[in-house]
XYZ file of N, CA and C in Angstrom:
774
model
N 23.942 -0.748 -4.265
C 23.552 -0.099 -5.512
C 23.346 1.401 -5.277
N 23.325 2.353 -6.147
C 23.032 3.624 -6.193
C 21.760 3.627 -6.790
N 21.011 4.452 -5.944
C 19.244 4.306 -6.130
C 19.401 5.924 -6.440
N 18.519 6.548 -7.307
C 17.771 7.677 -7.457
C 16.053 7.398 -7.001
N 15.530 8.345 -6.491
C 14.194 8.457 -6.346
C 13.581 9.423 -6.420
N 12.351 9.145 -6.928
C 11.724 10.492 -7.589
C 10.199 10.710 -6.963
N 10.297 11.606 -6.390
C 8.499 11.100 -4.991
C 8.810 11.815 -3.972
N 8.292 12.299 -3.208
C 8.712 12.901 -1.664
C 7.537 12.522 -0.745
N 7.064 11.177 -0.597
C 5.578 11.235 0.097
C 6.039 9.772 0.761
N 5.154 8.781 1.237
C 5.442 7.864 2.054
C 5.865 6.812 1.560
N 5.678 6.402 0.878
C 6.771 5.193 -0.366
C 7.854 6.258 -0.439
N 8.132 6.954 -1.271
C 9.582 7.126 -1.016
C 10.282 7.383 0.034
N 9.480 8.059 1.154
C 10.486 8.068 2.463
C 11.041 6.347 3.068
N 9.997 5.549 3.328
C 10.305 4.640 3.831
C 10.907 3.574 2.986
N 11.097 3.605 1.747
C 11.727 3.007 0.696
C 13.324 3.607 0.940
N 13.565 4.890 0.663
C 14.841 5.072 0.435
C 15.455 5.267 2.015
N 14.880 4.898 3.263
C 15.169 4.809 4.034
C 15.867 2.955 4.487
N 15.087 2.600 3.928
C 14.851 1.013 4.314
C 16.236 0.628 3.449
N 16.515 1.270 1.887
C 17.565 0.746 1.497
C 19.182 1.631 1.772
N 19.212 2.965 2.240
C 20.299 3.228 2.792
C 20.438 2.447 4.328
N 19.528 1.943 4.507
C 20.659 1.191 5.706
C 20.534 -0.193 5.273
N 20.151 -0.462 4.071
C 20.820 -1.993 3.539
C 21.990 -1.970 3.031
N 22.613 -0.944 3.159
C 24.227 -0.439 2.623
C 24.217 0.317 1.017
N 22.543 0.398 0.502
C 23.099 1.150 -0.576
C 22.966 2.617 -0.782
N 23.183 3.202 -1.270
C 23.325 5.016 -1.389
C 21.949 5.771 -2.490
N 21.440 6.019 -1.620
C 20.424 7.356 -2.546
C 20.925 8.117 -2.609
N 21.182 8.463 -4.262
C 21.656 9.435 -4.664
C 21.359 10.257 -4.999
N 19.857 10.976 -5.182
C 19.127 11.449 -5.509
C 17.423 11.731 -5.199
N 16.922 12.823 -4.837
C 15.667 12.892 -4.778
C 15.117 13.626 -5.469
N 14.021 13.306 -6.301
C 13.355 14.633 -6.982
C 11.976 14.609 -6.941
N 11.771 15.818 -7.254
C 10.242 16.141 -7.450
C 10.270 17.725 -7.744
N 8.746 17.828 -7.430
C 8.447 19.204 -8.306
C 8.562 20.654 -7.300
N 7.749 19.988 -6.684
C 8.319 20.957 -5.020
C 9.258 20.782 -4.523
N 9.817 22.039 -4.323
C 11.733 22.549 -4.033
C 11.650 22.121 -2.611
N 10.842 23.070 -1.612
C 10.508 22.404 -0.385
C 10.433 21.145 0.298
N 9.404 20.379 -0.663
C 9.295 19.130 -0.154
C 10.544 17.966 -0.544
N 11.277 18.388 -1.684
C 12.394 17.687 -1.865
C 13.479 18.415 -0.987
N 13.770 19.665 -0.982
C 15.134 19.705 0.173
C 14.797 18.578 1.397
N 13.283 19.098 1.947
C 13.577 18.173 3.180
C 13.273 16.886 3.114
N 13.070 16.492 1.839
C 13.016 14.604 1.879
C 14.584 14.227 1.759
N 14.770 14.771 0.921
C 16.912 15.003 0.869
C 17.742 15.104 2.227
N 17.277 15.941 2.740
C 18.258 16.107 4.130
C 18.072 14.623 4.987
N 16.572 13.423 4.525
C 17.360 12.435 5.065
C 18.339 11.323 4.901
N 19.192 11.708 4.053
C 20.132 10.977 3.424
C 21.218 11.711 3.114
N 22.584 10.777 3.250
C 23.532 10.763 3.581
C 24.398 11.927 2.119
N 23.846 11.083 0.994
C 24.713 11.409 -0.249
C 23.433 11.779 -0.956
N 22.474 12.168 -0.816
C 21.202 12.557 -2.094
C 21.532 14.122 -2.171
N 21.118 14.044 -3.894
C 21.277 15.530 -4.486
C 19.910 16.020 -4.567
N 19.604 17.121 -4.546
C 18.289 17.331 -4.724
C 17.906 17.927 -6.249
N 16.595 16.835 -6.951
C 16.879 17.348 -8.242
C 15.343 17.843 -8.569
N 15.067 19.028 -9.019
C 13.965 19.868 -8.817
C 13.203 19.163 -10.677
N 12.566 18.899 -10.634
C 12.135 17.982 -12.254
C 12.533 17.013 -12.419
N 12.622 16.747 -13.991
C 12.750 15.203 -14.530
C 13.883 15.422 -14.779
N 15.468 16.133 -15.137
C 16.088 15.613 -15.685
C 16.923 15.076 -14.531
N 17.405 13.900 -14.373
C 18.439 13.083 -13.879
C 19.297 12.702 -14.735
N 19.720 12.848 -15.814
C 20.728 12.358 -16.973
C 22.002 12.097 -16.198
N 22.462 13.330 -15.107
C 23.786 13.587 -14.852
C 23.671 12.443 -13.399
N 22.442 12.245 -13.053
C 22.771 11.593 -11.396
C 23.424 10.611 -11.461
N 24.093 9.720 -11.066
C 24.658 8.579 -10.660
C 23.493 7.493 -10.051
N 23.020 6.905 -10.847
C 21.999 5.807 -10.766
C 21.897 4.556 -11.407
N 22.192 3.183 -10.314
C 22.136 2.279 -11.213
C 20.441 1.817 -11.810
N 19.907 2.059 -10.470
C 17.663 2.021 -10.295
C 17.667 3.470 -10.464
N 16.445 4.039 -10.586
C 15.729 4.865 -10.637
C 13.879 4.743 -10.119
N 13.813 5.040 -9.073
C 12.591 3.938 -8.461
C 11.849 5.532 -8.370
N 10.198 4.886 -9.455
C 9.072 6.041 -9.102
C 8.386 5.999 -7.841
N 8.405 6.827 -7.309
C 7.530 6.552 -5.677
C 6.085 8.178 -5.811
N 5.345 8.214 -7.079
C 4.737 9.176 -6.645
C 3.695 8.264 -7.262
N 2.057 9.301 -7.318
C 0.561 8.743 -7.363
C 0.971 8.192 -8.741
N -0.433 6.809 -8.309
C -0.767 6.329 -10.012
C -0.671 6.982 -11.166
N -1.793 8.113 -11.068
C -1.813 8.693 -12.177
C -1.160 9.637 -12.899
N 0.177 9.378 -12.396
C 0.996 10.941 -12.771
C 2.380 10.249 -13.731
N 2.298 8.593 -13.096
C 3.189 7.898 -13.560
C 3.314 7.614 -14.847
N 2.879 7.275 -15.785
C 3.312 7.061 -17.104
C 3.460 8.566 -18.073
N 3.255 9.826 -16.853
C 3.325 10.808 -18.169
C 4.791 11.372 -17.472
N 5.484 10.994 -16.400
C 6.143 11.526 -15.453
C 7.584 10.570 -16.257
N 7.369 8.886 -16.464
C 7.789 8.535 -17.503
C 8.435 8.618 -18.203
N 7.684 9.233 -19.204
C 7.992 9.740 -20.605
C 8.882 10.812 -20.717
N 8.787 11.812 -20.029
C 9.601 13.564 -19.761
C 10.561 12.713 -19.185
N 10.982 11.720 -17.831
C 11.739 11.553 -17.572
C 13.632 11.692 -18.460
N 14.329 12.166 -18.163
C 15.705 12.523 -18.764
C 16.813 11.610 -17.886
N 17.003 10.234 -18.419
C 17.108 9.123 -17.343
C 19.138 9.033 -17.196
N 19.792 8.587 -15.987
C 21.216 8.090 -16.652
C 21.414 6.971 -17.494
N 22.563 7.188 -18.663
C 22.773 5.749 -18.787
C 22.908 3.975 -18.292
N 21.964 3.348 -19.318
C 22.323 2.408 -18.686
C 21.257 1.669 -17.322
N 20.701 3.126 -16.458
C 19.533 2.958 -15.598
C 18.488 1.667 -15.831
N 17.953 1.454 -14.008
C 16.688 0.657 -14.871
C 16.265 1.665 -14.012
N 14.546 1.425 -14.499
C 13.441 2.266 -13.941
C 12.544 1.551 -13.934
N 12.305 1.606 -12.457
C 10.948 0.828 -11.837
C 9.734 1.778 -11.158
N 8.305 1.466 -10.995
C 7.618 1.911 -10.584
C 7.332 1.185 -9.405
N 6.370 1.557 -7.976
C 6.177 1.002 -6.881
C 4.348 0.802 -6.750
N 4.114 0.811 -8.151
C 2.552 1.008 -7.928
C 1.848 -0.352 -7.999
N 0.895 -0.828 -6.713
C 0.085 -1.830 -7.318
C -0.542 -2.063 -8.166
N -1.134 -0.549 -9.007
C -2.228 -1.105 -9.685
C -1.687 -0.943 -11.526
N -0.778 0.164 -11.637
C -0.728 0.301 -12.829
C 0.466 -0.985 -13.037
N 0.493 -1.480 -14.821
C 1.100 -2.491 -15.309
C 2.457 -1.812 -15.767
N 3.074 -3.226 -15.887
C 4.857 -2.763 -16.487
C 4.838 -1.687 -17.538
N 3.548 -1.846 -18.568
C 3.991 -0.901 -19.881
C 3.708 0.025 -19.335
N 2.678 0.656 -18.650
C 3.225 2.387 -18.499
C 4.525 2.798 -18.111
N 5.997 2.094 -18.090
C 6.813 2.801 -18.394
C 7.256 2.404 -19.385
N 6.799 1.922 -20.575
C 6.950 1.684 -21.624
C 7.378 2.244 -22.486
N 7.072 4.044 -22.499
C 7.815 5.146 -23.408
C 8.884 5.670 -22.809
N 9.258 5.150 -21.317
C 10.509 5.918 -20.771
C 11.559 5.326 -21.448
N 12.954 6.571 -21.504
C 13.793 6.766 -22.377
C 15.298 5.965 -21.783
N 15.114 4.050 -21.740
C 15.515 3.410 -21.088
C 14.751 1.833 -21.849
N 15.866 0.844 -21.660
C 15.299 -0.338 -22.426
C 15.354 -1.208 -21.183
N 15.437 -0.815 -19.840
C 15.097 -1.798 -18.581
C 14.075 -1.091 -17.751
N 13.488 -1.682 -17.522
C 12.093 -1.369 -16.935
C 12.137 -2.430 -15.653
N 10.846 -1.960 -14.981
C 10.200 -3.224 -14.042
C 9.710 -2.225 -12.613
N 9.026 -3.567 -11.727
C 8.313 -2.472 -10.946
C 8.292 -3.488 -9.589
N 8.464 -2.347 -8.338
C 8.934 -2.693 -7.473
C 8.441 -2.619 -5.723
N 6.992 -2.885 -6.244
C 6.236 -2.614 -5.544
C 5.712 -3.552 -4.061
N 6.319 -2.352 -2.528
C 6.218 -2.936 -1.593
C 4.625 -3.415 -1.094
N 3.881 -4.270 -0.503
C 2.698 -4.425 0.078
C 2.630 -4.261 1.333
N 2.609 -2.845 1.413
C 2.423 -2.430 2.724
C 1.799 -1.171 2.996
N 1.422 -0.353 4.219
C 0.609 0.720 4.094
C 1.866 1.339 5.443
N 1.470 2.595 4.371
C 2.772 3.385 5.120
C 2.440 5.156 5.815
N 2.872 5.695 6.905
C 2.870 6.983 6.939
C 4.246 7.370 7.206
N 4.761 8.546 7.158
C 5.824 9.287 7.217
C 5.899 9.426 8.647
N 7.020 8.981 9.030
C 7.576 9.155 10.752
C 8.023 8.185 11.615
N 6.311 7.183 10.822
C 6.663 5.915 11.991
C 6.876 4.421 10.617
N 7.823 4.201 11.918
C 8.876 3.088 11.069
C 8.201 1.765 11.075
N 8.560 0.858 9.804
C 7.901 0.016 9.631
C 9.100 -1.089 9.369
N 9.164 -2.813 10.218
C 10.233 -3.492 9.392
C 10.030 -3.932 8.498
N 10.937 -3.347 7.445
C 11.071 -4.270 6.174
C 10.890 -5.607 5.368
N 11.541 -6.166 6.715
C 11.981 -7.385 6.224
C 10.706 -8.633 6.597
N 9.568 -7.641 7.074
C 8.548 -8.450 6.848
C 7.347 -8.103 5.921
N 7.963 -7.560 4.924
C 7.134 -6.745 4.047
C 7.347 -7.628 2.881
N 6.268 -8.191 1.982
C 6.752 -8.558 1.004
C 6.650 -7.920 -0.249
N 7.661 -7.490 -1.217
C 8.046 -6.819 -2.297
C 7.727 -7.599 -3.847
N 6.711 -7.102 -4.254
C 6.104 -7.838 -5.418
C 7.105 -7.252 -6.760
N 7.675 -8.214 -7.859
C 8.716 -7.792 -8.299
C 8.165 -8.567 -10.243
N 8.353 -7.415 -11.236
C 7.876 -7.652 -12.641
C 8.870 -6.697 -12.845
N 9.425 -7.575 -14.462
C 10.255 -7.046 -15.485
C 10.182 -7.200 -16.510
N 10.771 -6.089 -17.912
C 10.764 -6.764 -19.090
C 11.883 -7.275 -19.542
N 12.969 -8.014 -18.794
C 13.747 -9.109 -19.066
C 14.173 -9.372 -18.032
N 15.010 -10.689 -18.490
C 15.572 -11.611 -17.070
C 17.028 -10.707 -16.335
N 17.711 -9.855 -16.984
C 18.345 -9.130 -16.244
C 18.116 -7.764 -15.395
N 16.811 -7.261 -16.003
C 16.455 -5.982 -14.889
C 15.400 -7.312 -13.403
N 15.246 -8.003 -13.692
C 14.327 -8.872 -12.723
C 15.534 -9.168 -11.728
N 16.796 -9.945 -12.253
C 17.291 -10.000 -11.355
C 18.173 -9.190 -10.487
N 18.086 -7.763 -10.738
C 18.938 -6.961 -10.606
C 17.278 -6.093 -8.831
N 16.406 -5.845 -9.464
C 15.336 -5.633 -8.705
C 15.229 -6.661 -7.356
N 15.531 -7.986 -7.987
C 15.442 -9.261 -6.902
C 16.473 -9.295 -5.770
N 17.666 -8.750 -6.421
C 18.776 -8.525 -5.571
C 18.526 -7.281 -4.615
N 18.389 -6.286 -5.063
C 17.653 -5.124 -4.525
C 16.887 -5.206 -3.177
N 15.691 -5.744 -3.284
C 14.971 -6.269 -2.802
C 14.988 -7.728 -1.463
N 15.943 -8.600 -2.073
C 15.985 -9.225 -0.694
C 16.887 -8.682 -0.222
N 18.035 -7.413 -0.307
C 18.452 -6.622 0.650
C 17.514 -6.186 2.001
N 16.606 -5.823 1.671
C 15.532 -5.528 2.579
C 14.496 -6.341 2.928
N 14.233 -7.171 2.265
C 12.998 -7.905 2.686
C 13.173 -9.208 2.679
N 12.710 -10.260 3.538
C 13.049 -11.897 3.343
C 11.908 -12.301 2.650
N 10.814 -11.680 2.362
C 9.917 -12.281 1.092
C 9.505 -11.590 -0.511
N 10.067 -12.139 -1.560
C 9.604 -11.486 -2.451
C 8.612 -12.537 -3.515
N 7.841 -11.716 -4.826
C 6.874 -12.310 -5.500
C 6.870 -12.060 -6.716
N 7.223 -13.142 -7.379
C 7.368 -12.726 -9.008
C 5.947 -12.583 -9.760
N 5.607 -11.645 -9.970
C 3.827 -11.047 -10.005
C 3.798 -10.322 -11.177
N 3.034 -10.644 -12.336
C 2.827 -10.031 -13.799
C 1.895 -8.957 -13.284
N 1.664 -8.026 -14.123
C 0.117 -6.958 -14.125
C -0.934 -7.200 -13.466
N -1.142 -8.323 -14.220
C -2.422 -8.636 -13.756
C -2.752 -9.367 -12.383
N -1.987 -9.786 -12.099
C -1.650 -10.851 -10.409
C -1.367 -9.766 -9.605
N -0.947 -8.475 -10.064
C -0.361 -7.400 -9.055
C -1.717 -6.615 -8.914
N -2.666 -6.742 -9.678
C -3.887 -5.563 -9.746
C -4.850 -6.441 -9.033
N -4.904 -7.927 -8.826
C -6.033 -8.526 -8.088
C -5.266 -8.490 -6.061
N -3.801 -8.438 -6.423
C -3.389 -8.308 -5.137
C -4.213 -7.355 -4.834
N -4.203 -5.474 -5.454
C -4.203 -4.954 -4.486
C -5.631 -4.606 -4.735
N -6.075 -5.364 -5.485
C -7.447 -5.544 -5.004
C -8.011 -5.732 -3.744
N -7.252 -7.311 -3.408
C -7.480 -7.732 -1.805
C -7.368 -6.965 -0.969
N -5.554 -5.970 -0.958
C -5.365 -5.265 0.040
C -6.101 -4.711 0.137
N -7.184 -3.575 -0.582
C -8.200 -2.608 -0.665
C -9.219 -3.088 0.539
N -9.531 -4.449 0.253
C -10.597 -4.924 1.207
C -9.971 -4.990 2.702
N -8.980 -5.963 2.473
C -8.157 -6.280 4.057
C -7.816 -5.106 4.673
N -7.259 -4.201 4.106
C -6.678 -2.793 4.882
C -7.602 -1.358 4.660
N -7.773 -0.716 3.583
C -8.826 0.083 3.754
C -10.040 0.160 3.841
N -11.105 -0.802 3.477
C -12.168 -1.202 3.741
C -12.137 -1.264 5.306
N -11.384 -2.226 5.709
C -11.175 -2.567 6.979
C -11.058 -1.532 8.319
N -10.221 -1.017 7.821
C -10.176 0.482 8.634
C -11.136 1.664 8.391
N -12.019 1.364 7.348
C -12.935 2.414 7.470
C -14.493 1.697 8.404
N -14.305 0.801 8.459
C -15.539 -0.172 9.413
C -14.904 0.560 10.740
N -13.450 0.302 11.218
C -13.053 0.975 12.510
C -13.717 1.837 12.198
N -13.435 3.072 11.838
C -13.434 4.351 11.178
C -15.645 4.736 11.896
N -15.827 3.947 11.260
C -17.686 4.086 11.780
C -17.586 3.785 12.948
N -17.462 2.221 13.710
C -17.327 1.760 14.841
C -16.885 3.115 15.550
N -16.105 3.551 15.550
C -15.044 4.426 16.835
C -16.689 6.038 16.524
N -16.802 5.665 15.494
C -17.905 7.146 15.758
C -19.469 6.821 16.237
N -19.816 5.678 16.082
C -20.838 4.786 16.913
C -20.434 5.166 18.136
N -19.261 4.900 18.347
C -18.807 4.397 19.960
C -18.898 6.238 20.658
N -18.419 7.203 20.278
C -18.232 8.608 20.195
C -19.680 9.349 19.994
N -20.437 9.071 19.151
C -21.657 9.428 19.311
C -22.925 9.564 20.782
N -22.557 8.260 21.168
C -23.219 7.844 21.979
C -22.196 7.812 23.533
N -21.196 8.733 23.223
C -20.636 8.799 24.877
C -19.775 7.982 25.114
N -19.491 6.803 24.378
C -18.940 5.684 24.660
C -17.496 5.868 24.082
N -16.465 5.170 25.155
C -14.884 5.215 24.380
C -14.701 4.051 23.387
N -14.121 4.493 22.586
C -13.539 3.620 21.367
C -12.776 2.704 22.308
N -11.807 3.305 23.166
C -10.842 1.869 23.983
C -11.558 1.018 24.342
N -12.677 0.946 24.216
C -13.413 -0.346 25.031
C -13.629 -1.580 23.846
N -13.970 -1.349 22.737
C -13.827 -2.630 22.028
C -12.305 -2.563 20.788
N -11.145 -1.742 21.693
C -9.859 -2.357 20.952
C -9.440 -3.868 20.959
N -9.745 -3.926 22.877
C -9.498 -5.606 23.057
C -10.056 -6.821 21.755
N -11.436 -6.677 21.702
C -12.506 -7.211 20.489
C -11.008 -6.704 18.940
N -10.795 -6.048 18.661
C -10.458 -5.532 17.253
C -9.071 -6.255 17.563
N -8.475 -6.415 18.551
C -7.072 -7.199 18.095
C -7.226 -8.195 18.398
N -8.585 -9.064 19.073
C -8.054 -10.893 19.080
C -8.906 -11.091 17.598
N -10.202 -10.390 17.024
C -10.449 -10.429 16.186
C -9.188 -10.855 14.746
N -8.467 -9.391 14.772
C -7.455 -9.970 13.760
C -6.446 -10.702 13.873
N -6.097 -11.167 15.157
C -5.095 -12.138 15.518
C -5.703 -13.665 14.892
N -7.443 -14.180 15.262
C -8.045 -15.180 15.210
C -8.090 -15.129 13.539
N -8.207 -14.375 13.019
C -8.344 -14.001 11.534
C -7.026 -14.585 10.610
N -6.167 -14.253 11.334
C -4.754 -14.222 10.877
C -4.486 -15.789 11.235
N -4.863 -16.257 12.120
C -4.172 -17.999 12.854
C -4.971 -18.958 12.315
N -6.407 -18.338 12.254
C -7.199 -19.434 11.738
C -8.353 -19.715 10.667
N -7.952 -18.295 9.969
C -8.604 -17.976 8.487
C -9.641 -17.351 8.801
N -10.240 -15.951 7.611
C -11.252 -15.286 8.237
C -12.226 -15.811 8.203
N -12.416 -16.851 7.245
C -13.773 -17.361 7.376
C -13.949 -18.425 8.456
N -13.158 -18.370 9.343
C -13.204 -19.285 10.404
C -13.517 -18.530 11.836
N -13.120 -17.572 11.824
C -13.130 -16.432 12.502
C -14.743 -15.225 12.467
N -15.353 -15.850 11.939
C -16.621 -15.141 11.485
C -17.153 -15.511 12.609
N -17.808 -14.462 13.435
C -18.746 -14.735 14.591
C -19.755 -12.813 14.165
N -20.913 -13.057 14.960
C -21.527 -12.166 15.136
C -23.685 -12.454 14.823
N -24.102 -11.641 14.787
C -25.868 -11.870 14.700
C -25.834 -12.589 12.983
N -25.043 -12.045 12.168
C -24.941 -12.277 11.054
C -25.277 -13.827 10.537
N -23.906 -13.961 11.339
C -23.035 -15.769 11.239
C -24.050 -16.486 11.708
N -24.893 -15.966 13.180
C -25.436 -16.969 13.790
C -26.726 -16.723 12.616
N -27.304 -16.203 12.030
C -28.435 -16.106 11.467
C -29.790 -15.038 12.412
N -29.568 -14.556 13.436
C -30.189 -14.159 14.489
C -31.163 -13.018 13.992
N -31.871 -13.097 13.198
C -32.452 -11.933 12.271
C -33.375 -10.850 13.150
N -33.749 -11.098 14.513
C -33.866 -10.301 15.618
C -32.994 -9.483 15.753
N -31.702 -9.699 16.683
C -30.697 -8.624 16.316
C -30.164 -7.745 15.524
N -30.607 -8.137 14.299
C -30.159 -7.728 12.725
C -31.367 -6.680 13.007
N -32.436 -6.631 12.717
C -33.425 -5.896 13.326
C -33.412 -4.714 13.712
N -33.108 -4.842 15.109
C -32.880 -3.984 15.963
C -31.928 -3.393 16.089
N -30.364 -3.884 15.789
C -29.117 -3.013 15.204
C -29.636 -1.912 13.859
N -30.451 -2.784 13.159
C -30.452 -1.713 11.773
C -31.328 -0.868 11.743
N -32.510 -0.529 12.813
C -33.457 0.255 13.028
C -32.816 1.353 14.523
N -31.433 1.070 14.618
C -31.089 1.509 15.813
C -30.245 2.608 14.788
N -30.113 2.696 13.883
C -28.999 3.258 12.820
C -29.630 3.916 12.011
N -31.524 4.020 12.052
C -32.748 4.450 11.269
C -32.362 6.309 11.068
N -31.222 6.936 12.094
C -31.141 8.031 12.108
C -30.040 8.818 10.938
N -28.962 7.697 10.541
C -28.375 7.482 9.876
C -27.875 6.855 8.583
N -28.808 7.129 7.688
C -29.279 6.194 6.520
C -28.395 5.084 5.881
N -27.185 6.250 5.382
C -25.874 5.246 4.729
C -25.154 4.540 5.248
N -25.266 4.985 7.007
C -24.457 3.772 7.454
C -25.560 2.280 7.748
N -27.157 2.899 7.839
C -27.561 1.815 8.284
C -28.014 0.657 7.044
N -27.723 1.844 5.551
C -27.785 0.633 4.653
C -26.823 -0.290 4.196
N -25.680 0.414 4.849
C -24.383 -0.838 4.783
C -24.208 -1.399 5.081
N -24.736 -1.130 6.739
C -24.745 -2.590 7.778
C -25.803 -3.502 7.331
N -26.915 -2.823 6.786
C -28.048 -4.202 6.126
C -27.234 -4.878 4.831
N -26.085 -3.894 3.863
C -25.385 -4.571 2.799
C -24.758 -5.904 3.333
N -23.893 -5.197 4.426
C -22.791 -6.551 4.721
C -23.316 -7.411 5.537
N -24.232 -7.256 6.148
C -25.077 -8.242 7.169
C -25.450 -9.672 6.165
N -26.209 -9.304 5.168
C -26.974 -9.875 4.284
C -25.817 -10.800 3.225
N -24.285 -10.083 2.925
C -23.747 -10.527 2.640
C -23.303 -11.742 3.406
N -22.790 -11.428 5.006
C -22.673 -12.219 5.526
C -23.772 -13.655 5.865
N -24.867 -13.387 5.607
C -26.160 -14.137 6.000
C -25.995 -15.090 4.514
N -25.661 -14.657 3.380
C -25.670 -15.602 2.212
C -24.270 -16.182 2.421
N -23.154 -16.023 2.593
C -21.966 -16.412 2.280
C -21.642 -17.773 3.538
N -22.787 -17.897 4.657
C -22.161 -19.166 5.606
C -24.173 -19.427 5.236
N -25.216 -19.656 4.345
C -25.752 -20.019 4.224
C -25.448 -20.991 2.903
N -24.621 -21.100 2.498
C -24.494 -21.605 1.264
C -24.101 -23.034 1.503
């Protein structure tokens, strides 16, 4: 297929990367910054670089949004689309109708579940691609798309797509901001972060094989309200972190007391 994309940030790099080597052609990159689109352009073979919304003239069978939530349904609307196009968005949280006023009667949205930075490569094909349309021919046209690159996809309305990335929120950024304290605990006090990586990857390995709530160990789980104690009066110097650790402690203390 001939893809246009409109974004220059980490969804669109690793998107229009992932599908020129599924054999199809980006034909197009745009955005608002001249800069940041020449050099998202130079990585592809056949992309034009298109400075705004109008694409009328590009050669596009998709047209895939890859920029922030909130810019999307007004980004939309101005859009100046080719004939014939569909236009999908990649966002977890916003629903099919915000492209609802774009100037195009195929829609749908095409959104990977994954967390991405620019540089380092991620495989595809274990990524699964959550996939909503407003008819049965832009769905299957997205579906085709899509298991080009990926061997799992998910037919997911609005609302099933906004409790997903609900979860992800918890599983992946929540998650990494607990590292995020941990590694400055560990740094504060002299201590290297490498020392409890070992702990952080059988942790999510055991998490992953045998469910997290199976995987729950710590002063918490055991009920050990001594330790709890003395961890949270050890943190007395540091208010917000030490009232979080009393938040999630306590969470944890009700949730395997039940």
């Amino acid at each position: 297929m001939k893809i246009a994309i409109i974004g220059t940030g980490n969804v669109a790099w690793h998107l229009g990367l992932a599908l020129e080597n599924a054999g199809h052609a980006v034909t197009a990159i745009a955005g608002r910054n001249p800069a940041k689109v020449e050099q998202m352009t130079s990585n592809f073979y056949h992309a034009e670089c298109i400075i705004g919304t109008k694409l009328s003239q590009v050669e596009a069978d998709i047209v895939l949004i890859c920029i922030s939530d909130d810019a999307i349904e007004d980004i939309a609307q101005n859009l100046e689309l080719p004939r014939n196009c569909l236009l999908a968005h990649t966002s977890g949280t916003k629903p099919l109708s915000s492209l609802g006023y774009a100037q195009t009667e195929n829609i749908g949205v095409f959104y990977p579940l994954q967390t991405f930075t620019i540089g380092k490569k991620v495989d595809f094909r274990n990524i699964p691609i959550c996939l909503e349309a407003d008819n049965p021919d832009a769905l299957a046209r997205l579906k085709s798309l899509a298991k080009s690159i990926t061997q799992t996809t998910a037919e997911l309305n609005s609302k099933e797509r906004a409790v997903l990335h609900l979860s992800a929120v918890f599983a992946s950024n929540f998650s990494n901001h607990m590292l995020t304290i941990a590694k400055g605990i560990m740094e504060y006090n002299d201590l290297s972060y490498d020392l409890i990586k070992p702990l952080i990857t059988e942790t999510i390995n055991k998490s992953l094989s045998n469910g997290p709530e199976f995987a729950q160990t710590g002063p918490a789980k055991r009920g050990d309200l001594e330790t709890l104690d003395k961890q949270f009066q050890a943190l007395k110097e540091d208010p917000e972190t030490a009232q979080l650790y009393q938040m999630i402690s306590q969470h944890i203390l009700d949730y395997y007391s039940e």
